[in-house]
CSV table of C-alpha atoms in Angstrom, one decimal:
chain,number,residue,atom,x,y,z
M,292,MET,CA,30.6,76.9,-13.0
M,293,THR,CA,32.9,79.2,-14.9
M,294,SER,CA,35.1,79.5,-11.9
M,295,GLU,CA,36.2,75.9,-12.3
M,296,LYS,CA,37.1,76.3,-15.9
M,297,GLN,CA,40.6,76.3,-17.2
M,298,ASP,CA,42.3,79.6,-16.2
M,299,THR,CA,43.1,81.3,-19.4
M,300,ASP,CA,46.4,82.6,-18.2
M,301,LEU,CA,47.9,79.2,-17.4
M,302,PRO,CA,50.8,78.3,-19.6
M,303,VAL,CA,49.1,75.4,-21.3
M,304,GLY,CA,50.8,73.0,-23.6
M,305,ARG,CA,50.0,71.4,-26.9
M,306,ASP,CA,46.4,71.3,-28.2
M,307,PRO,CA,44.8,72.2,-24.9
M,308,THR,CA,41.1,71.5,-24.7
M,309,ASP,CA,38.3,72.3,-22.3
M,310,ASP,CA,36.0,69.8,-24.1
M,311,LEU,CA,35.2,66.7,-22.1
M,312,TRP,CA,34.8,64.5,-25.1
M,313,ASP,CA,38.0,65.7,-26.9
M,314,ALA,CA,40.0,65.1,-23.7
M,315,MET,CA,38.7,61.5,-23.3
M,316,PHE,CA,38.9,60.6,-27.0
M,317,THR,CA,42.4,62.0,-27.6
M,318,GLN,CA,44.1,60.9,-24.4
M,319,ARG,CA,47.1,59.1,-25.7
M,320,ALA,CA,50.1,57.7,-23.8
M,321,ILE,CA,52.9,60.3,-24.1
M,322,ARG,CA,56.5,59.1,-23.5
M,323,TYR,CA,58.5,62.0,-25.0
M,324,TRP,CA,58.9,65.4,-23.4
M,325,GLN,CA,60.0,68.9,-24.2
M,326,ASP,CA,62.9,70.0,-22.1
M,327,LYS,CA,60.8,72.6,-20.3
M,328,PRO,CA,59.7,72.6,-16.7
M,329,VAL,CA,56.0,72.4,-15.8
M,330,PRO,CA,54.9,75.3,-13.7
M,331,ARG,CA,53.7,74.1,-10.3
M,332,GLU,CA,50.3,75.8,-10.8
M,333,LEU,CA,49.6,73.3,-13.6
M,334,LEU,CA,50.7,70.4,-11.5
M,335,GLU,CA,48.5,71.6,-8.6
M,336,LYS,CA,45.5,71.8,-11.0
M,337,VAL,CA,45.8,68.2,-12.1
M,338,VAL,CA,46.0,67.0,-8.5
M,339,GLN,CA,43.0,69.2,-7.6
M,340,ALA,CA,41.1,67.5,-10.5
M,341,ALA,CA,42.3,64.1,-9.2
M,342,ALA,CA,40.8,64.8,-5.8
M,343,LYS,CA,37.4,65.4,-7.3
M,344,ALA,CA,37.0,61.7,-8.1
M,345,PRO,CA,34.8,59.4,-6.1
M,346,SER,CA,36.3,57.1,-3.5
M,347,GLY,CA,34.8,54.6,-1.0
M,348,SER,CA,32.5,56.5,1.3
M,349,ASN,CA,34.2,59.7,0.0
M,350,THR,CA,37.2,58.9,2.2
M,351,GLN,CA,39.7,60.3,-0.3
M,352,PRO,CA,42.4,57.9,0.8
M,353,TRP,CA,45.2,59.4,-1.2
M,354,VAL,CA,48.4,61.5,-1.2
M,355,PHE,CA,50.0,62.6,-4.5
M,356,VAL,CA,53.8,63.0,-4.4
M,357,VAL,CA,54.9,65.3,-7.2
M,358,VAL,CA,58.5,65.1,-8.1
M,359,ASP,CA,59.9,68.0,-10.1
M,360,ASP,CA,63.4,68.1,-8.5
M,361,ALA,CA,66.1,67.3,-11.0
M,362,GLU,CA,68.3,65.3,-8.6
M,363,GLN,CA,65.4,63.2,-7.4
M,364,ARG,CA,64.2,62.5,-10.9
M,365,ALA,CA,67.8,61.5,-11.9
M,366,ALA,CA,67.9,59.1,-9.0
M,367,ILE,CA,64.6,57.5,-9.9
M,368,GLY,CA,65.5,57.4,-13.6
M,369,ALA,CA,68.9,55.8,-12.9
M,370,ALA,CA,67.3,53.1,-10.7
M,371,LEU,CA,64.8,52.3,-13.5
M,372,ARG,CA,67.6,52.2,-16.1
M,373,GLY,CA,69.6,49.9,-13.8
M,374,ILE,CA,66.6,47.5,-13.5
M,375,PHE,CA,66.1,47.5,-17.3
M,376,GLU,CA,69.8,46.8,-18.0
M,377,THR,CA,69.7,43.7,-16.0
M,378,ALA,CA,66.2,42.5,-17.1
M,379,GLU,CA,67.0,40.5,-20.2
M,380,PRO,CA,63.4,39.2,-20.8
M,381,LEU,CA,62.1,42.8,-20.7
M,382,GLN,CA,64.8,43.9,-23.1
M,383,GLN,CA,64.1,41.1,-25.5
M,384,LEU,CA,60.3,41.9,-25.4
M,385,ILE,CA,61.0,45.5,-26.2
M,386,ALA,CA,63.5,44.7,-28.9
M,387,ALA,CA,61.1,42.3,-30.6
M,388,GLY,CA,58.2,44.8,-30.3
M,389,GLU,CA,60.3,47.6,-31.9
M,390,LYS,CA,60.5,45.4,-35.0
M,391,SER,CA,56.8,44.6,-35.1
M,392,ASP,CA,54.8,44.9,-38.3
M,393,ASP,CA,52.1,46.6,-36.2
M,394,LYS,CA,52.7,50.3,-36.1
M,395,THR,CA,50.9,50.8,-32.8
M,396,GLU,CA,52.9,48.1,-31.1
M,397,ARG,CA,56.1,49.4,-32.6
M,398,LEU,CA,55.5,52.9,-31.2
M,399,MET,CA,54.4,51.5,-27.8
M,400,LEU,CA,57.5,49.4,-27.4
M,401,THR,CA,59.9,52.1,-28.7
M,402,GLY,CA,58.2,54.4,-26.2
M,403,ALA,CA,58.6,51.8,-23.5
M,404,ARG,CA,62.4,51.8,-24.1
M,405,ALA,CA,62.5,55.5,-23.8
M,406,PHE,CA,60.5,55.2,-20.6
M,407,PHE,CA,62.8,52.6,-19.1
M,408,THR,CA,66.1,54.3,-20.1
M,409,GLN,CA,65.3,58.0,-19.9
M,410,LEU,CA,62.6,58.5,-17.3
M,411,GLU,CA,64.4,61.5,-15.8
M,412,LYS,CA,63.7,63.4,-19.1
M,413,ALA,CA,60.1,63.8,-17.9
M,414,PRO,CA,60.0,67.2,-16.3
M,415,ALA,CA,57.9,65.8,-13.4
M,416,MET,CA,56.5,62.6,-12.1
M,417,ILE,CA,53.4,62.0,-10.0
M,418,ILE,CA,53.2,59.1,-7.6
M,419,PRO,CA,49.7,58.6,-6.3
M,420,CYS,CA,49.7,56.8,-3.0
M,421,LEU,CA,46.9,55.0,-1.1
M,422,TYR,CA,47.0,56.4,2.4
M,423,GLN,CA,44.7,55.7,5.4
M,424,LEU,CA,42.6,53.4,3.3
M,425,SER,CA,39.4,52.3,5.0
M,426,SER,CA,36.7,51.9,2.4
M,427,PRO,CA,35.6,49.7,0.7
M,428,THR,CA,38.5,47.7,2.1
M,429,GLN,CA,41.5,48.3,4.4
M,430,ASP,CA,43.8,46.1,2.4
M,431,PRO,CA,45.8,48.1,-0.1
M,432,SER,CA,46.9,45.1,-2.1
M,433,THR,CA,43.4,44.2,-3.3
M,434,LEU,CA,41.3,45.0,-6.4
M,435,LEU,CA,38.8,46.9,-4.2
M,436,ALA,CA,41.6,49.2,-3.0
M,437,GLY,CA,42.0,50.2,-6.6
M,438,SER,CA,38.4,51.4,-6.7
M,439,SER,CA,39.3,54.1,-4.2
M,440,ILE,CA,42.2,55.6,-6.1
M,441,TYR,CA,42.4,54.8,-9.8
M,442,LEU,CA,39.4,56.9,-10.7
M,443,ALA,CA,41.3,59.8,-9.3
M,444,VAL,CA,44.3,58.8,-11.4
M,445,GLN,CA,42.1,59.1,-14.5
M,446,ASN,CA,40.9,62.6,-13.5
M,447,LEU,CA,44.5,63.5,-13.1
M,448,MET,CA,45.4,62.3,-16.6
M,449,LEU,CA,42.4,63.9,-18.2
M,450,ALA,CA,43.1,67.2,-16.5
M,451,ALA,CA,46.7,67.0,-17.9
M,452,ARG,CA,45.3,66.3,-21.3
M,453,GLY,CA,43.0,69.3,-21.0
M,454,LEU,CA,46.0,71.5,-20.1
M,455,GLY,CA,48.0,70.2,-23.1
M,456,LEU,CA,50.3,68.2,-20.8
M,457,GLY,CA,51.3,64.6,-21.7
M,458,THR,CA,51.1,61.7,-19.3
M,459,VAL,CA,51.5,57.9,-19.4
M,460,MET,CA,49.9,55.5,-16.9
M,461,THR,CA,52.6,53.2,-15.6
M,462,THR,CA,52.9,50.7,-12.8
M,463,ALA,CA,56.6,51.1,-12.6
M,464,GLN,CA,56.2,52.0,-8.9
M,465,MET,CA,56.1,48.2,-8.4
M,466,MET,CA,59.7,47.8,-9.6
M,467,LEU,CA,60.9,51.0,-7.8
M,468,ASP,CA,59.3,50.6,-4.4
M,469,ALA,CA,62.5,50.8,-2.4
M,470,ILE,CA,64.0,53.7,-4.3
M,471,LEU,CA,60.8,55.7,-4.3
M,472,ARG,CA,60.4,55.2,-0.5
M,473,SER,CA,63.9,56.2,0.2
M,474,THR,CA,64.2,59.1,-2.3
M,475,LEU,CA,60.8,60.6,-1.5
M,476,SER,CA,60.5,59.6,2.2
M,477,ILE,CA,57.3,57.7,1.6
M,478,PRO,CA,56.3,56.1,4.8
M,479,ASP,CA,55.5,52.4,5.3
M,480,ASP,CA,51.8,53.0,5.7
M,481,ALA,CA,51.5,54.7,2.3
M,482,HIS,CA,51.3,52.7,-0.9
M,483,PRO,CA,52.3,54.0,-4.3
M,484,VAL,CA,49.8,52.8,-7.0
M,485,ALA,CA,51.2,54.3,-10.1
M,486,LEU,CA,54.1,56.3,-11.5
M,487,ILE,CA,53.0,58.9,-14.0
M,488,PRO,CA,55.5,61.1,-15.9
M,489,ILE,CA,54.1,64.4,-16.9
M,490,GLY,CA,55.3,67.3,-19.0
M,491,TYR,CA,54.9,69.3,-22.2
M,492,PRO,CA,54.7,66.6,-24.8
M,493,ASP,CA,57.1,66.1,-27.6
M,494,ALA,CA,54.6,63.8,-29.3
M,495,ASN,CA,51.0,64.1,-30.6
M,496,PHE,CA,47.8,63.4,-28.8
M,497,GLY,CA,45.1,61.1,-30.4
M,498,PRO,CA,42.4,60.4,-31.5
M,499,THR,CA,42.9,56.8,-30.3
M,500,THR,CA,41.4,53.6,-31.6
M,501,ARG,CA,39.9,50.9,-29.4
M,502,LYS,CA,38.0,47.6,-29.6
M,503,PRO,CA,34.6,48.1,-31.3
M,504,LEU,CA,31.6,48.5,-29.0
M,505,ASP,CA,30.0,45.2,-29.9
M,506,GLU,CA,33.0,43.4,-28.4
M,507,ILE,CA,32.8,45.1,-25.1
M,508,LEU,CA,29.1,45.9,-24.4
M,509,ARG,CA,26.5,43.3,-23.5
M,510,TRP,CA,22.8,44.1,-23.0
M,511,ASN,CA,21.3,42.3,-20.0
M,512,ARG,CA,23.2,39.1,-20.4
M,513,TRP,CA,26.8,38.2,-21.2
Q,179,MET,CA,37.5,66.6,-33.1
Q,180,THR,CA,33.9,67.9,-33.4
Q,181,SER,CA,32.8,64.5,-34.5
Q,182,GLU,CA,33.5,63.2,-31.0
Q,183,LYS,CA,31.6,65.9,-29.2
Q,184,GLN,CA,28.2,65.4,-27.6
Q,185,ASP,CA,25.6,64.9,-30.3
Q,186,THR,CA,23.2,67.7,-30.0
Q,187,ASP,CA,20.2,65.6,-30.7
Q,188,LEU,CA,20.8,63.2,-27.8
Q,189,PRO,CA,18.1,63.3,-25.1
Q,190,VAL,CA,20.5,64.6,-22.5
Q,191,GLY,CA,19.4,65.0,-18.8
Q,192,ARG,CA,19.9,67.5,-16.1
Q,193,ASP,CA,22.6,70.3,-16.5
Q,194,PRO,CA,24.5,68.6,-19.3
Q,195,THR,CA,28.0,69.9,-19.9
Q,196,ASP,CA,30.7,69.4,-22.5
Q,197,ASP,CA,33.2,71.2,-20.3
Q,198,LEU,CA,35.9,68.9,-18.9
Q,199,TRP,CA,36.4,70.9,-15.7
Q,200,ASP,CA,32.7,71.3,-15.0
Q,201,ALA,CA,32.2,67.5,-15.4
Q,202,MET,CA,35.0,66.7,-13.0
Q,203,PHE,CA,34.2,69.4,-10.5
Q,204,THR,CA,30.4,68.7,-10.3
Q,205,GLN,CA,30.4,64.8,-10.5
Q,206,ARG,CA,28.4,63.9,-7.4
Q,207,ALA,CA,27.1,60.5,-6.3
Q,208,ILE,CA,23.5,60.3,-7.5
Q,209,ARG,CA,21.2,57.8,-5.8
Q,210,TYR,CA,17.7,59.0,-6.8
Q,211,TRP,CA,16.3,58.6,-10.3
Q,212,GLN,CA,13.5,59.9,-12.5
Q,213,ASP,CA,11.1,57.1,-13.6
Q,214,LYS,CA,12.3,57.4,-17.2
Q,215,PRO,CA,14.2,55.0,-19.3
Q,216,VAL,CA,17.6,55.9,-20.6
Q,217,PRO,CA,17.9,55.6,-24.4
Q,218,ARG,CA,20.4,53.0,-25.4
Q,219,GLU,CA,22.3,55.5,-27.5
Q,220,LEU,CA,23.3,57.3,-24.3
Q,221,LEU,CA,24.4,54.1,-22.6
Q,222,GLU,CA,26.4,53.2,-25.6
Q,223,LYS,CA,28.1,56.6,-25.5
Q,224,VAL,CA,29.2,56.2,-21.9
Q,225,VAL,CA,30.6,52.8,-22.6
Q,226,GLN,CA,32.4,54.1,-25.6
Q,227,ALA,CA,34.0,56.8,-23.4
Q,228,ALA,CA,35.0,54.2,-20.9
Q,229,ALA,CA,36.8,52.2,-23.6
Q,230,LYS,CA,39.0,55.2,-24.4
Q,231,ALA,CA,40.8,55.0,-21.0
Q,232,PRO,CA,44.3,53.6,-20.7
Q,233,SER,CA,44.8,50.0,-19.6
Q,234,GLY,CA,47.9,47.9,-19.2
Q,235,SER,CA,49.7,47.6,-22.6
Q,236,ASN,CA,46.4,48.9,-24.0
Q,237,THR,CA,44.9,45.4,-23.7
Q,238,GLN,CA,41.4,46.8,-22.8
Q,239,PRO,CA,40.6,43.8,-20.6
Q,240,TRP,CA,37.0,44.7,-20.1
Q,241,VAL,CA,33.3,44.0,-20.9
Q,242,PHE,CA,30.5,46.2,-19.7
Q,243,VAL,CA,27.2,44.5,-19.0
Q,244,VAL,CA,24.4,47.0,-19.2
Q,245,VAL,CA,21.2,46.0,-17.5
Q,246,ASP,CA,18.1,47.9,-18.6
Q,247,ASP,CA,15.6,45.1,-18.5
Q,248,ALA,CA,13.0,45.6,-15.7
Q,249,GLU,CA,12.8,42.0,-14.6
Q,250,GLN,CA,16.5,41.7,-14.3
Q,251,ARG,CA,16.8,44.9,-12.4
Q,252,ALA,CA,14.0,43.7,-10.1
Q,253,ALA,CA,15.8,40.5,-9.4
Q,254,ILE,CA,19.1,42.3,-8.6
Q,255,GLY,CA,17.3,44.9,-6.5
Q,256,ALA,CA,15.4,42.2,-4.6
Q,257,ALA,CA,18.7,40.3,-3.9
Q,258,LEU,CA,20.3,43.5,-2.5
Q,259,ARG,CA,17.3,44.3,-0.4
Q,260,GLY,CA,17.4,40.8,1.0
Q,261,ILE,CA,21.0,41.1,2.0
Q,262,PHE,CA,20.3,44.5,3.6
Q,263,GLU,CA,17.4,43.2,5.6
Q,264,THR,CA,19.5,40.5,7.2
Q,265,ALA,CA,22.6,42.7,7.7
Q,266,GLU,CA,22.0,44.3,11.1
Q,267,PRO,CA,25.4,46.0,11.4
Q,268,LEU,CA,24.9,47.7,8.1
Q,269,GLN,CA,21.4,48.7,9.0
Q,270,GLN,CA,22.6,50.2,12.3
Q,271,LEU,CA,25.4,52.0,10.5
Q,272,ILE,CA,23.0,53.6,8.1
Q,273,ALA,CA,20.4,54.4,10.8
Q,274,ALA,CA,23.1,56.2,12.8
Q,275,GLY,CA,24.4,58.1,9.8
Q,276,GLU,CA,20.9,59.3,8.9
Q,277,LYS,CA,20.9,61.1,12.3
Q,278,SER,CA,24.3,62.6,11.9
Q,279,ASP,CA,24.9,66.3,12.6
Q,280,ASP,CA,27.0,66.4,9.5
Q,281,LYS,CA,24.8,67.1,6.5
Q,282,THR,CA,27.0,65.4,3.9
Q,283,GLU,CA,27.1,62.2,6.0
Q,284,ARG,CA,23.4,62.4,6.5
Q,285,LEU,CA,22.7,62.7,2.8
Q,286,MET,CA,25.2,59.9,2.0
Q,287,LEU,CA,23.7,57.5,4.4
Q,288,THR,CA,20.1,58.3,3.5
Q,289,GLY,CA,21.1,57.7,-0.1
Q,290,ALA,CA,22.8,54.5,0.9
Q,291,ARG,CA,19.5,53.2,2.3
Q,292,ALA,CA,17.8,54.1,-0.9
Q,293,PHE,CA,20.5,52.3,-2.8
Q,294,PHE,CA,20.2,49.1,-0.7
Q,295,THR,CA,16.4,49.0,-0.6
Q,296,GLN,CA,15.4,50.3,-4.0
Q,297,LEU,CA,18.2,49.6,-6.5
Q,298,GLU,CA,15.7,48.5,-9.1
Q,299,LYS,CA,14.4,52.1,-9.4
Q,300,ALA,CA,17.6,53.0,-11.3
Q,301,PRO,CA,16.6,52.7,-14.9
Q,302,ALA,CA,19.8,51.0,-15.8
Q,303,MET,CA,22.9,49.5,-14.1
Q,304,ILE,CA,26.3,49.0,-15.6
Q,305,ILE,CA,28.6,46.2,-14.4
Q,306,PRO,CA,32.1,46.6,-15.7
Q,307,CYS,CA,33.9,43.3,-15.7
Q,308,LEU,CA,37.6,42.4,-16.0
Q,309,TYR,CA,38.0,39.9,-18.8
Q,310,GLN,CA,41.1,38.3,-20.3
Q,311,LEU,CA,43.3,40.3,-18.0
Q,312,SER,CA,47.0,40.0,-18.9
Q,313,SER,CA,48.6,43.3,-18.1
Q,314,PRO,CA,50.0,44.5,-15.7
Q,315,THR,CA,49.0,41.3,-14.0
Q,316,GLN,CA,46.9,38.2,-14.7
Q,317,ASP,CA,45.4,38.1,-11.2
Q,318,PRO,CA,42.0,40.0,-11.1
Q,319,SER,CA,42.0,40.1,-7.3
Q,320,THR,CA,44.9,42.5,-7.0
Q,321,LEU,CA,45.4,46.2,-6.8
Q,322,LEU,CA,47.2,46.2,-10.1
Q,323,ALA,CA,44.2,44.6,-11.8
Q,324,GLY,CA,42.4,47.7,-10.8
Q,325,SER,CA,44.8,49.8,-12.8
Q,326,SER,CA,43.5,48.2,-15.9
Q,327,ILE,CA,39.8,49.0,-15.4
Q,328,TYR,CA,39.0,51.7,-12.9
Q,329,LEU,CA,40.3,54.4,-15.1
Q,330,ALA,CA,37.7,53.3,-17.6
Q,331,VAL,CA,35.1,53.4,-14.9
Q,332,GLN,CA,35.8,57.0,-14.3
Q,333,ASN,CA,35.6,57.9,-18.0
Q,334,LEU,CA,32.2,56.2,-17.9
Q,335,MET,CA,31.0,58.2,-15.0
Q,336,LEU,CA,32.3,61.5,-16.4
Q,337,ALA,CA,30.6,60.8,-19.7
Q,338,ALA,CA,27.4,60.2,-17.9
Q,339,ARG,CA,27.8,63.5,-16.0
Q,340,GLY,CA,28.5,65.2,-19.3
Q,341,LEU,CA,25.2,63.8,-20.7
Q,342,GLY,CA,23.3,64.9,-17.6
Q,343,LEU,CA,22.9,61.3,-16.3
Q,344,GLY,CA,23.6,60.5,-12.7
Q,345,THR,CA,25.7,57.6,-11.5
Q,346,VAL,CA,27.1,56.4,-8.2
Q,347,MET,CA,30.3,54.3,-7.9
Q,348,THR,CA,29.5,51.2,-5.8
Q,349,THR,CA,31.3,47.9,-5.1
Q,350,ALA,CA,28.0,46.2,-4.4
Q,351,GLN,CA,29.0,43.6,-7.0
Q,352,MET,CA,31.0,42.0,-4.2
Q,353,MET,CA,27.8,41.2,-2.2
Q,354,LEU,CA,25.9,40.2,-5.4
Q,355,ASP,CA,28.4,38.0,-7.2
Q,356,ALA,CA,26.2,34.9,-7.3
Q,357,ILE,CA,23.0,36.7,-8.4
Q,358,LEU,CA,24.8,38.8,-11.0
Q,359,ARG,CA,26.5,35.8,-12.5
Q,360,SER,CA,23.2,33.8,-12.7
Q,361,THR,CA,20.9,36.7,-13.7
Q,362,LEU,CA,23.3,38.1,-16.3
Q,363,SER,CA,25.1,34.8,-17.4
Q,364,ILE,CA,28.5,36.2,-16.5
Q,365,PRO,CA,31.1,33.5,-17.0
Q,366,ASP,CA,33.5,32.3,-14.4
Q,367,ASP,CA,36.5,33.9,-16.2
Q,368,ALA,CA,34.9,37.4,-16.0
Q,369,HIS,CA,35.1,39.5,-12.9
Q,370,PRO,CA,32.7,42.3,-12.0
Q,371,VAL,CA,34.6,45.2,-10.5
Q,372,ALA,CA,31.7,47.6,-9.8
Q,373,LEU,CA,28.0,48.1,-9.9
Q,374,ILE,CA,27.0,51.5,-11.2
Q,375,PRO,CA,23.3,52.6,-11.4
Q,376,ILE,CA,22.7,55.1,-14.0
Q,377,GLY,CA,19.7,57.3,-15.0
Q,378,TYR,CA,18.2,60.7,-15.3
Q,379,PRO,CA,18.8,62.1,-11.8
Q,380,ASP,CA,16.2,63.1,-9.3
Q,381,ALA,CA,18.9,65.0,-7.4
Q,382,ASN,CA,21.4,67.8,-8.1
Q,383,PHE,CA,25.0,67.5,-9.3
Q,384,GLY,CA,27.8,69.4,-7.4
Q,385,PRO,CA,30.1,71.4,-7.0
Q,386,THR,CA,31.7,69.0,-4.6
Q,387,THR,CA,34.1,69.7,-1.8
Q,388,ARG,CA,37.2,67.8,-1.0
Q,389,LYS,CA,40.2,67.8,1.3
Q,390,PRO,CA,42.4,70.9,0.7
Q,391,LEU,CA,45.3,70.5,-1.6
Q,392,ASP,CA,48.0,71.0,1.1
Q,393,GLU,CA,46.7,67.8,2.8
Q,394,ILE,CA,47.0,65.6,-0.4
Q,395,LEU,CA,50.0,67.0,-2.4
Q,396,ARG,CA,53.6,66.7,-1.4
Q,397,TRP,CA,56.5,68.3,-3.4
Q,398,ASN,CA,59.5,65.9,-3.8
Q,399,ARG,CA,59.2,64.3,-0.4
Q,400,TRP,CA,56.4,63.0,1.8
């Protein structure tokens, strides 16, 4: 399987890794970017990895819109900033979180402000869309629809981590539905499920901490 | 990060790999199992990997019920077999698929029959459940709920692949809701989102084939 391994001549970013466990255990939300375009061959590679994920009856009901055009990123970023500036509860939530005693929360909320106000600084964004969904459901609004695309989203983000590119999983596509459809010509029968900025990170990867295993694993009965 | 790497003394299965790209590019649905229990340390490791995935506001709204008890597996397997035996449209679909000229479809549908009629042959099953979901939605029936757990499911399956264990993503939990809740004491406020058999495979991993990149990737506009 060496043919599938990371091509050594790709212009990888920070702390690249081909190690499965390192990639999973150090995948951290990245919300700050170097001002440096991402070569399309890297973006193609993360989409190729996404497409290897399982989906209902292997139907692969997805299209990935990759936005690296500066004007389009500016339009999407301006729209998100506009929403943020009129969303007082969201602003208050973030302002409070930025003063939290908990460092992780403080960093997350400071990063959230950067995300909402400067999204266009991400050199690229990927919008995974459900398209021609037929299995295990035809209804793209349901939990089960998620089972046919979010596994691919995780492959995409792990591939990015492997290549030393930062990403953050967001569902900002919900707020931006109209602008995404108009700016990117997304048709009515396609359904954005995430908005994932991607670029060379100006922040560090993990390791990350999570709930202990005994809180989240049950043997044979809840 | 060597501490996170695969422990060399774990009793790994077929074609184990620590390579991120190999794991993603050879993850194939496995529906046949060796008659050999899976040590709990391996099952713990795949759940630990699952928990490293992103979730809305890092809330980690999940519990993984791991079923390795023979009686409970038999009860769940019998329930699924019972559903299959009375579901004539499903039987006809599978019988037709088993005669398909397309080899991939034939294998998938033959495997589906094995899944529906002999699920208890899987040495273990993992039931990921949404629990205490609060971000990006509180409604576990929605697409957005999926964004806070299916990424973890993919980590789980990639970790299994890395360890040489086979899995198959299924949404059979939908048909089995009542029996899973009673057999495994799953409370009303937890929501199974998948049923994933896992074990030492009696089948080969990939490489897998998928739609070509030009069908699924759009640059800057649909």
